[in-house]
CSV table of N, CA and C in Angstrom, one decimal:
chain,number,residue,atom,x,y,z
A,1,MET,N,-11.7,-13.6,11.2
A,1,MET,CA,-11.5,-12.2,11.5
A,1,MET,C,-10.1,-11.8,11.0
A,2,THR,N,-9.6,-12.3,9.9
A,2,THR,CA,-8.3,-12.0,9.5
A,2,THR,C,-8.4,-10.9,8.4
A,3,ARG,N,-8.6,-9.7,9.0
A,3,ARG,CA,-8.7,-8.5,8.0
A,3,ARG,C,-8.4,-7.2,8.7
A,4,ILE,N,-8.2,-6.2,7.9
A,4,ILE,CA,-8.0,-4.9,8.5
A,4,ILE,C,-9.3,-4.2,8.7
A,5,ALA,N,-9.6,-3.8,9.9
A,5,ALA,CA,-10.7,-3.1,10.2
A,5,ALA,C,-10.5,-1.5,10.1
A,6,HIS,N,-9.3,-1.0,10.3
A,6,HIS,CA,-9.0,0.4,10.3
A,6,HIS,C,-7.5,0.6,9.7
A,7,ILE,N,-7.3,1.5,8.9
A,7,ILE,CA,-5.9,1.8,8.5
A,7,ILE,C,-5.6,3.3,8.6
A,8,GLU,N,-4.4,3.5,9.1
A,8,GLU,CA,-4.1,5.0,9.3
A,8,GLU,C,-2.7,5.2,8.7
A,9,LEU,N,-2.6,6.2,7.9
A,9,LEU,CA,-1.3,6.6,7.3
A,9,LEU,C,-0.7,7.8,8.2
A,10,ASP,N,0.6,7.6,8.6
A,10,ASP,CA,1.3,8.6,9.2
A,10,ASP,C,2.1,9.5,8.2
A,11,ASP,N,1.2,10.4,7.7
A,11,ASP,CA,1.7,11.3,6.6
A,11,ASP,C,1.8,12.7,7.1
A,12,GLY,N,1.7,13.0,8.3
A,12,GLY,CA,1.8,14.4,8.8
A,12,GLY,C,2.9,15.2,8.6
A,13,ASN,N,4.1,14.4,8.3
A,13,ASN,CA,5.4,15.2,8.1
A,13,ASN,C,5.6,15.3,6.5
A,14,LEU,N,4.7,14.9,5.8
A,14,LEU,CA,4.9,14.8,4.3
A,14,LEU,C,4.4,16.1,3.7
A,15,PRO,N,5.0,16.5,2.6
A,15,PRO,CA,4.3,17.6,1.8
A,15,PRO,C,2.9,17.3,1.4
A,16,PRO,N,2.1,18.3,1.2
A,16,PRO,CA,0.7,18.0,0.8
A,16,PRO,C,0.7,17.3,-0.6
A,17,PRO,N,-0.2,16.2,-0.7
A,17,PRO,CA,-0.2,15.5,-1.9
A,17,PRO,C,-0.8,16.2,-3.0
A,18,THR,N,-0.5,15.8,-4.2
A,18,THR,CA,-1.2,16.5,-5.4
A,18,THR,C,-2.7,15.9,-5.4
A,19,PRO,N,-3.6,16.6,-6.1
A,19,PRO,CA,-5.0,16.1,-6.1
A,19,PRO,C,-5.0,14.6,-6.6
A,20,GLU,N,-4.2,14.3,-7.7
A,20,GLU,CA,-4.2,12.9,-8.2
A,20,GLU,C,-3.7,11.9,-7.1
A,21,ILE,N,-2.7,12.3,-6.3
A,21,ILE,CA,-2.2,11.3,-5.3
A,21,ILE,C,-3.3,11.2,-4.2
A,22,GLU,N,-3.9,12.3,-3.9
A,22,GLU,CA,-5.0,12.2,-2.8
A,22,GLU,C,-6.1,11.4,-3.2
A,23,GLN,N,-6.5,11.4,-4.6
A,23,GLN,CA,-7.5,10.5,-5.1
A,23,GLN,C,-7.0,9.1,-5.1
A,24,GLU,N,-5.9,8.8,-5.5
A,24,GLU,CA,-5.3,7.4,-5.4
A,24,GLU,C,-5.5,6.9,-3.9
A,25,ARG,N,-5.1,7.7,-3.0
A,25,ARG,CA,-5.1,7.4,-1.6
A,25,ARG,C,-6.6,7.1,-1.1
A,26,ARG,N,-7.5,8.0,-1.5
A,26,ARG,CA,-8.9,7.7,-1.1
A,26,ARG,C,-9.4,6.5,-1.6
A,27,VAL,N,-9.2,6.3,-2.9
A,27,VAL,CA,-9.8,5.0,-3.6
A,27,VAL,C,-9.1,3.8,-2.9
A,28,ALA,N,-7.8,3.8,-2.7
A,28,ALA,CA,-7.1,2.6,-2.2
A,28,ALA,C,-7.7,2.4,-0.7
A,29,MET,N,-7.8,3.4,0.1
A,29,MET,CA,-8.3,3.2,1.5
A,29,MET,C,-9.8,2.6,1.4
A,30,PHE,N,-10.6,3.3,0.6
A,30,PHE,CA,-12.0,2.8,0.4
A,30,PHE,C,-12.1,1.4,0.0
A,31,ASP,N,-11.4,1.0,-1.0
A,31,ASP,CA,-11.4,-0.4,-1.6
A,31,ASP,C,-10.8,-1.3,-0.5
A,32,LEU,N,-9.8,-0.9,0.2
A,32,LEU,CA,-9.2,-1.7,1.2
A,32,LEU,C,-10.2,-2.1,2.3
A,33,MET,N,-10.9,-1.1,2.8
A,33,MET,CA,-11.9,-1.3,3.8
A,33,MET,C,-13.1,-2.1,3.4
A,34,GLU,N,-13.4,-2.1,2.1
A,34,GLU,CA,-14.5,-2.9,1.6
A,34,GLU,C,-14.1,-4.4,1.6
A,35,HIS,N,-12.9,-4.7,1.2
A,35,HIS,CA,-12.6,-6.1,1.2
A,35,HIS,C,-11.0,-6.2,1.3
A,36,ASN,N,-10.5,-7.0,2.3
A,36,ASN,CA,-9.1,-7.3,2.4
A,36,ASN,C,-8.9,-8.6,3.1
A,37,THR,N,-7.6,-9.1,3.0
A,37,THR,CA,-7.2,-10.3,3.8
A,37,THR,C,-5.9,-9.9,4.4
A,38,PHE,N,-5.9,-10.1,5.7
A,38,PHE,CA,-4.7,-9.7,6.5
A,38,PHE,C,-4.6,-10.7,7.6
A,39,GLU,N,-3.7,-11.7,7.5
A,39,GLU,CA,-3.6,-12.7,8.4
A,39,GLU,C,-2.2,-12.9,9.1
A,40,LEU,N,-2.2,-12.7,10.3
A,40,LEU,CA,-0.9,-12.8,11.1
A,40,LEU,C,-0.6,-14.3,11.3
A,41,PRO,N,0.6,-14.8,11.0
A,41,PRO,CA,1.0,-16.2,11.3
A,41,PRO,C,1.4,-16.3,12.8
A,42,ASP,N,1.4,-17.6,13.2
A,42,ASP,CA,1.9,-18.0,14.6
A,42,ASP,C,3.3,-17.6,14.6
A,43,ARG,N,3.8,-17.1,15.7
A,43,ARG,CA,5.2,-16.8,15.9
A,43,ARG,C,5.6,-17.4,17.1
A,44,ASP,N,6.7,-18.2,16.9
A,44,ASP,CA,7.4,-18.9,17.9
A,44,ASP,C,6.4,-19.8,18.8
A,45,GLY,N,5.4,-20.3,18.3
A,45,GLY,CA,4.4,-21.1,19.1
A,45,GLY,C,3.5,-20.3,19.9
A,46,ARG,N,3.6,-18.9,19.9
A,46,ARG,CA,2.7,-18.1,20.6
A,46,ARG,C,1.4,-17.8,19.8
A,47,PRO,N,0.3,-17.8,20.5
A,47,PRO,CA,-1.0,-17.5,19.9
A,47,PRO,C,-1.0,-16.1,19.3
A,48,VAL,N,-1.6,-16.0,18.1
A,48,VAL,CA,-1.8,-14.7,17.4
A,48,VAL,C,-2.9,-13.9,18.0
A,49,PRO,N,-2.8,-12.7,18.4
A,49,PRO,CA,-4.1,-12.0,18.8
A,49,PRO,C,-5.1,-12.0,17.7
A,50,PRO,N,-6.3,-12.3,18.0
A,50,PRO,CA,-7.3,-12.4,16.9
A,50,PRO,C,-7.7,-11.0,16.3
A,51,GLY,N,-8.0,-11.0,15.1
A,51,GLY,CA,-8.4,-9.7,14.4
A,51,GLY,C,-9.8,-9.6,14.5
A,52,PRO,N,-10.4,-8.6,13.9
A,52,PRO,CA,-9.8,-7.7,12.9
A,52,PRO,C,-8.7,-6.8,13.5
A,53,TYR,N,-7.9,-6.2,12.6
A,53,TYR,CA,-6.8,-5.4,13.0
A,53,TYR,C,-6.9,-4.0,12.6
A,54,ASN,N,-6.2,-3.1,13.4
A,54,ASN,CA,-6.0,-1.8,13.1
A,54,ASN,C,-4.4,-1.7,12.6
A,55,VAL,N,-4.2,-1.1,11.5
A,55,VAL,CA,-2.9,-1.1,10.9
A,55,VAL,C,-2.5,0.4,10.7
A,56,GLY,N,-1.3,0.8,11.3
A,56,GLY,CA,-0.7,2.0,11.0
A,56,GLY,C,0.4,1.9,10.1
A,57,LEU,N,0.5,2.7,9.1
A,57,LEU,CA,1.6,2.6,8.0
A,57,LEU,C,2.3,3.9,8.2
A,58,SER,N,3.7,3.8,8.3
A,58,SER,CA,4.5,5.0,8.3
A,58,SER,C,5.9,4.7,7.7
A,59,ILE,N,6.6,5.7,7.5
A,59,ILE,CA,8.0,5.6,7.1
A,59,ILE,C,8.8,6.3,8.2
A,60,ARG,N,9.7,5.4,8.8
A,60,ARG,CA,10.5,5.8,9.9
A,60,ARG,C,12.0,5.3,9.6
A,61,ASP,N,12.9,6.3,9.7
A,61,ASP,CA,14.3,5.9,9.4
A,61,ASP,C,14.5,5.2,8.1
A,62,LYS,N,13.8,5.7,7.1
A,62,LYS,CA,13.9,5.1,5.7
A,62,LYS,C,13.4,3.6,5.7
A,63,ARG,N,12.5,3.3,6.6
A,63,ARG,CA,11.9,2.0,6.6
A,63,ARG,C,10.4,2.1,6.6
A,64,LEU,N,9.7,1.2,5.9
A,64,LEU,CA,8.3,1.1,6.0
A,64,LEU,C,7.8,0.4,7.3
A,65,VAL,N,7.0,0.9,8.1
A,65,VAL,CA,6.6,0.4,9.3
A,65,VAL,C,5.1,0.0,9.4
A,66,PHE,N,4.8,-1.2,9.7
A,66,PHE,CA,3.4,-1.6,9.9
A,66,PHE,C,3.4,-1.8,11.4
A,67,ASP,N,2.4,-1.1,11.9
A,67,ASP,CA,2.1,-1.2,13.4
A,67,ASP,C,0.7,-1.8,13.5
A,68,VAL,N,0.6,-3.0,14.0
A,68,VAL,CA,-0.6,-3.7,13.9
A,68,VAL,C,-1.1,-3.8,15.4
A,69,THR,N,-2.4,-3.5,15.6
A,69,THR,CA,-3.0,-3.7,16.9
A,69,THR,C,-4.3,-4.4,16.7
A,70,THR,N,-4.9,-4.8,17.8
A,70,THR,CA,-6.3,-5.4,17.8
A,70,THR,C,-7.3,-4.3,17.8
A,71,GLU,N,-8.5,-4.5,17.7
A,71,GLU,CA,-9.6,-3.5,17.8
A,71,GLU,C,-9.5,-2.9,19.2
A,72,SER,N,-9.1,-3.7,20.2
A,72,SER,CA,-9.0,-3.0,21.5
A,72,SER,C,-7.7,-2.4,21.8
A,73,HIS,N,-6.9,-2.2,20.7
A,73,HIS,CA,-5.6,-1.5,20.7
A,73,HIS,C,-4.5,-2.2,21.5
A,74,ASP,N,-4.6,-3.5,21.7
A,74,ASP,CA,-3.5,-4.3,22.1
A,74,ASP,C,-2.5,-4.6,20.9
A,75,LYS,N,-1.3,-4.5,21.2
A,75,LYS,CA,-0.2,-4.8,20.2
A,75,LYS,C,-0.3,-6.1,19.7
A,76,ALA,N,-0.4,-6.3,18.4
A,76,ALA,CA,-0.5,-7.6,17.7
A,76,ALA,C,0.9,-7.9,17.0
A,77,ALA,N,1.4,-6.9,16.4
A,77,ALA,CA,2.7,-7.0,15.6
A,77,ALA,C,3.2,-5.7,15.2
A,78,GLU,N,4.5,-5.7,15.0
A,78,GLU,CA,5.1,-4.5,14.3
A,78,GLU,C,6.3,-5.0,13.4
A,79,PHE,N,6.2,-4.7,12.3
A,79,PHE,CA,7.4,-5.1,11.4
A,79,PHE,C,7.8,-3.9,10.5
A,80,HIS,N,9.2,-3.8,10.3
A,80,HIS,CA,9.8,-2.8,9.5
A,80,HIS,C,10.4,-3.4,8.3
A,81,LEU,N,10.2,-2.7,7.1
A,81,LEU,CA,10.6,-3.3,5.9
A,81,LEU,C,11.5,-2.2,5.2
A,82,SER,N,12.6,-2.6,4.7
A,82,SER,CA,13.5,-1.8,3.9
A,82,SER,C,12.8,-1.2,2.7
A,83,LEU,N,13.0,0.1,2.5
A,83,LEU,CA,12.3,0.7,1.3
A,83,LEU,C,13.1,0.5,0.0
A,84,SER,N,14.4,0.0,0.2
A,84,SER,CA,15.1,-0.2,-1.1
A,84,SER,C,14.5,-1.1,-2.2
A,85,PRO,N,13.9,-2.2,-1.9
A,85,PRO,CA,13.4,-3.0,-3.0
A,85,PRO,C,12.1,-2.3,-3.6
A,86,PHE,N,11.6,-1.2,-3.1
A,86,PHE,CA,10.5,-0.5,-3.6
A,86,PHE,C,10.8,0.7,-4.5
A,87,ARG,N,12.1,1.2,-4.3
A,87,ARG,CA,12.4,2.5,-4.9
A,87,ARG,C,12.2,2.6,-6.3
A,88,GLN,N,12.6,1.6,-7.2
A,88,GLN,CA,12.5,1.7,-8.6
A,88,GLN,C,11.0,1.5,-9.0
A,89,VAL,N,10.3,0.5,-8.4
A,89,VAL,CA,9.0,0.3,-8.8
A,89,VAL,C,8.0,1.4,-8.4
A,90,VAL,N,8.4,2.2,-7.4
A,90,VAL,CA,7.6,3.4,-6.9
A,90,VAL,C,7.9,4.5,-8.0
A,91,LYS,N,9.1,4.7,-8.3
A,91,LYS,CA,9.5,5.7,-9.3
A,91,LYS,C,8.8,5.4,-10.6
A,92,ASP,N,8.9,4.2,-11.0
A,92,ASP,CA,8.2,3.9,-12.4
A,92,ASP,C,6.7,4.1,-12.3
A,93,TYR,N,6.2,3.6,-11.1
A,93,TYR,CA,4.6,3.8,-10.9
A,93,TYR,C,4.2,5.4,-11.0
A,94,PHE,N,5.0,6.2,-10.3
A,94,PHE,CA,4.7,7.6,-10.4
A,94,PHE,C,4.9,8.2,-11.8
A,95,GLN,N,5.9,7.7,-12.5
A,95,GLN,CA,6.1,8.3,-13.9
A,95,GLN,C,5.0,7.8,-14.8
A,96,ILE,N,4.5,6.5,-14.7
A,96,ILE,CA,3.5,6.0,-15.5
A,96,ILE,C,2.2,6.7,-15.1
A,97,CYS,N,2.0,7.0,-13.9
A,97,CYS,CA,0.7,7.6,-13.4
A,97,CYS,C,0.7,9.1,-14.0
A,98,LYS,N,1.8,9.7,-14.0
A,98,LYS,CA,1.8,11.1,-14.5
A,98,LYS,C,1.5,11.0,-16.0
A,99,SER,N,2.1,10.1,-16.7
A,99,SER,CA,1.7,9.9,-18.2
A,99,SER,C,0.2,9.6,-18.3
A,100,TYR,N,-0.3,8.9,-17.5
A,100,TYR,CA,-1.7,8.5,-17.5
A,100,TYR,C,-2.6,9.7,-17.3
A,101,PHE,N,-2.3,10.4,-16.2
A,101,PHE,CA,-3.1,11.5,-15.9
A,101,PHE,C,-3.1,12.7,-17.1
A,102,ASP,N,-1.9,12.8,-17.6
A,102,ASP,CA,-1.7,13.7,-18.7
A,102,ASP,C,-2.5,13.2,-20.0
A,103,ALA,N,-2.4,11.9,-20.2
A,103,ALA,CA,-3.0,11.3,-21.4
A,103,ALA,C,-4.6,11.5,-21.4
A,104,VAL,N,-5.1,11.3,-20.2
A,104,VAL,CA,-6.6,11.4,-20.0
A,104,VAL,C,-7.1,12.7,-20.5
A,105,LYS,N,-6.3,13.7,-20.4
A,105,LYS,CA,-6.7,15.1,-20.8
A,105,LYS,C,-6.6,15.3,-22.3
A,106,THR,N,-5.8,14.5,-23.1
A,106,THR,CA,-5.6,14.9,-24.4
A,106,THR,C,-5.6,13.8,-25.4
A,107,LEU,N,-5.3,12.5,-25.0
A,107,LEU,CA,-5.1,11.5,-26.0
A,107,LEU,C,-6.4,10.7,-26.2
A,108,PRO,N,-6.5,10.0,-27.3
A,108,PRO,CA,-7.6,9.1,-27.6
A,108,PRO,C,-7.7,7.9,-26.7
A,109,PRO,N,-8.9,7.3,-26.6
A,109,PRO,CA,-9.1,6.2,-25.6
A,109,PRO,C,-8.1,5.0,-25.9
A,110,SER,N,-7.7,4.7,-27.1
A,110,SER,CA,-6.8,3.6,-27.4
A,110,SER,C,-5.5,3.8,-26.8
A,111,GLN,N,-4.9,5.1,-26.8
A,111,GLN,CA,-3.7,5.3,-26.3
A,111,GLN,C,-3.7,5.4,-24.7
A,112,ILE,N,-4.8,5.9,-24.2
A,112,ILE,CA,-5.0,5.9,-22.8
A,112,ILE,C,-5.0,4.4,-22.2
A,113,GLU,N,-5.6,3.5,-23.0
A,113,GLU,CA,-5.8,2.2,-22.5
A,113,GLU,C,-4.5,1.4,-22.6
A,114,THR,N,-3.6,1.8,-23.5
A,114,THR,CA,-2.2,1.3,-23.5
A,114,THR,C,-1.4,1.7,-22.3
A,115,ILE,N,-1.5,3.0,-22.0
A,115,ILE,CA,-0.8,3.5,-20.8
A,115,ILE,C,-1.4,2.9,-19.5
A,116,ASP,N,-2.7,2.7,-19.5
A,116,ASP,CA,-3.3,2.2,-18.3
A,116,ASP,C,-2.9,0.8,-18.1
A,117,MET,N,-2.7,0.0,-19.2
A,117,MET,CA,-2.3,-1.4,-19.0
A,117,MET,C,-0.9,-1.5,-18.4
A,118,ALA,N,0.0,-0.5,-18.9
A,118,ALA,CA,1.4,-0.5,-18.4
A,118,ALA,C,1.3,-0.1,-16.9
A,119,ARG,N,0.4,0.8,-16.5
A,119,ARG,CA,0.3,1.3,-15.2
A,119,ARG,C,-0.1,0.0,-14.3
A,120,ARG,N,-1.1,-0.8,-14.7
A,120,ARG,CA,-1.5,-1.8,-14.0
A,120,ARG,C,-0.4,-2.9,-13.8
A,121,GLY,N,0.4,-3.0,-14.9
A,121,GLY,CA,1.5,-4.0,-14.8
A,121,GLY,C,2.5,-3.6,-13.7
A,122,ILE,N,2.9,-2.3,-13.7
A,122,ILE,CA,3.8,-1.7,-12.7
A,122,ILE,C,3.2,-1.9,-11.3
A,123,HIS,N,1.9,-1.6,-11.2
A,123,HIS,CA,1.3,-1.7,-9.9
A,123,HIS,C,1.3,-3.2,-9.5
A,124,ASN,N,1.0,-4.1,-10.3
A,124,ASN,CA,1.1,-5.6,-9.9
A,124,ASN,C,2.5,-5.9,-9.5
A,125,GLU,N,3.5,-5.4,-10.2
A,125,GLU,CA,4.8,-5.7,-9.7
A,125,GLU,C,5.2,-5.1,-8.3
A,126,GLY,N,4.7,-4.0,-8.0
A,126,GLY,CA,4.8,-3.4,-6.7
A,126,GLY,C,4.1,-4.2,-5.7
A,127,ALA,N,2.9,-4.7,-6.0
A,127,ALA,CA,2.1,-5.6,-5.0
A,127,ALA,C,2.9,-6.8,-4.8
A,128,ARG,N,3.5,-7.5,-5.8
A,128,ARG,CA,4.2,-8.7,-5.7
A,128,ARG,C,5.4,-8.5,-4.8
A,129,ILE,N,6.2,-7.4,-5.0
A,129,ILE,CA,7.3,-7.1,-4.1
A,129,ILE,C,6.9,-7.0,-2.7
A,130,LEU,N,5.8,-6.3,-2.5
A,130,LEU,CA,5.3,-6.1,-1.1
A,130,LEU,C,4.9,-7.5,-0.5
A,131,GLN,N,4.2,-8.3,-1.3
A,131,GLN,CA,3.9,-9.6,-0.7
A,131,GLN,C,5.1,-10.5,-0.4
A,132,GLU,N,6.2,-10.3,-1.2
A,132,GLU,CA,7.4,-11.0,-0.9
A,132,GLU,C,8.0,-10.5,0.4
A,133,ARG,N,8.1,-9.2,0.5
A,133,ARG,CA,8.7,-8.6,1.7
A,133,ARG,C,7.9,-8.9,3.0
A,134,LEU,N,6.6,-9.1,2.8
A,134,LEU,CA,5.7,-9.4,4.0
A,134,LEU,C,5.7,-10.9,4.3
A,135,GLU,N,6.3,-11.7,3.5
A,135,GLU,CA,6.3,-13.2,3.7
A,135,GLU,C,6.8,-13.5,5.2
A,136,GLY,N,6.1,-14.3,5.8
A,136,GLY,CA,6.4,-14.7,7.2
A,136,GLY,C,5.9,-13.8,8.3
A,137,LYS,N,5.6,-12.6,7.8
A,137,LYS,CA,5.1,-11.5,8.8
A,137,LYS,C,3.6,-11.4,8.8
A,138,VAL,N,3.1,-11.4,7.5
A,138,VAL,CA,1.6,-11.3,7.4
A,138,VAL,C,1.3,-11.9,6.1
A,139,THR,N,0.1,-12.5,5.9
A,139,THR,CA,-0.4,-13.0,4.6
A,139,THR,C,-1.5,-12.1,4.1
A,140,VAL,N,-1.3,-11.5,2.9
A,140,VAL,CA,-2.3,-10.7,2.3
A,140,VAL,C,-2.6,-11.3,1.0
A,141,ASP,N,-3.9,-11.1,0.5
A,141,ASP,CA,-4.2,-11.6,-0.9
A,141,ASP,C,-3.8,-10.5,-1.9
A,142,ASP,N,-3.9,-10.9,-3.2
A,142,ASP,CA,-3.4,-10.0,-4.3
A,142,ASP,C,-4.0,-8.6,-4.2
A,143,ASP,N,-5.3,-8.5,-4.1
A,143,ASP,CA,-6.0,-7.2,-4.0
A,143,ASP,C,-5.5,-6.3,-2.9
A,144,THR,N,-5.4,-7.0,-1.7
A,144,THR,CA,-5.0,-6.2,-0.5
A,144,THR,C,-3.5,-5.8,-0.7
A,145,ALA,N,-2.7,-6.6,-1.3
A,145,ALA,CA,-1.3,-6.1,-1.6
A,145,ALA,C,-1.3,-5.0,-2.6
A,146,ARG,N,-2.2,-5.0,-3.6
A,146,ARG,CA,-2.2,-3.9,-4.5
A,146,ARG,C,-2.6,-2.6,-3.8
A,147,ARG,N,-3.6,-2.7,-3.0
A,147,ARG,CA,-4.1,-1.5,-2.3
A,147,ARG,C,-3.1,-0.9,-1.3
A,148,LEU,N,-2.4,-1.9,-0.6
A,148,LEU,CA,-1.3,-1.5,0.3
A,148,LEU,C,-0.2,-0.9,-0.4
A,149,PHE,N,0.1,-1.4,-1.6
A,149,PHE,CA,1.2,-0.8,-2.4
A,149,PHE,C,0.8,0.6,-2.8
A,150,THR,N,-0.3,0.8,-3.1
A,150,THR,CA,-0.8,2.2,-3.5
A,150,THR,C,-0.5,3.2,-2.2
A,151,LEU,N,-0.8,2.7,-1.0
A,151,LEU,CA,-0.5,3.5,0.2
A,151,LEU,C,0.9,3.6,0.5
A,152,VAL,N,1.7,2.7,0.1
A,152,VAL,CA,3.1,2.8,0.2
A,152,VAL,C,3.6,3.9,-0.7
A,153,CYS,N,3.1,3.9,-1.9
A,153,CYS,CA,3.4,5.0,-2.8
A,153,CYS,C,3.0,6.4,-2.3
A,154,VAL,N,1.8,6.5,-1.7
A,154,VAL,CA,1.4,7.7,-1.2
A,154,VAL,C,2.4,8.2,-0.1
A,155,LEU,N,2.9,7.2,0.8
A,155,LEU,CA,3.9,7.6,1.8
A,155,LEU,C,5.2,8.0,1.2
A,156,HIS,N,5.5,7.2,0.1
A,156,HIS,CA,6.8,7.4,-0.6
A,156,HIS,C,6.9,8.7,-1.3
A,157,PHE,N,5.7,9.2,-1.7
A,157,PHE,CA,5.6,10.4,-2.5
A,157,PHE,C,6.3,11.6,-1.8
A,158,GLY,N,6.1,11.6,-0.5
A,158,GLY,CA,6.7,12.7,0.4
A,158,GLY,C,8.0,12.4,1.0
A,159,GLY,N,8.3,11.1,1.0
A,159,GLY,CA,9.4,10.5,1.8
A,159,GLY,C,10.7,10.3,1.1
């Protein structure tokens, strides 16, 4: 039961997302709920509360906060990550996404494919950074890291 059963973004204080950002969010959340790996490691010899887990993602005091509870809402973990390592890759990701959304409207498929490959590369880099930052706190697979990175971008959009 090492998975996320429910995820919630604390985006109430953020400006309304663009339709494209909202679509990215919906797809990431749907895909995340379909399949994910989220495993909390043992800490200081204490047993880890069993999953599946509810995860709250928010930005507080310029830090990315993961608030993890069990399905019965018992606290399982909370960790705070600096947003600094994400700043450039999030900026690059938004720029390439804008290029992609613009290209879809006017450019031929071959050019759209080139932009999409670049977008996937930046997305993979963001997921890699997230996995590194989560090391020792939680283990996630590559697909879960990619989807969580998308949600970090959604939160970063307004933050």
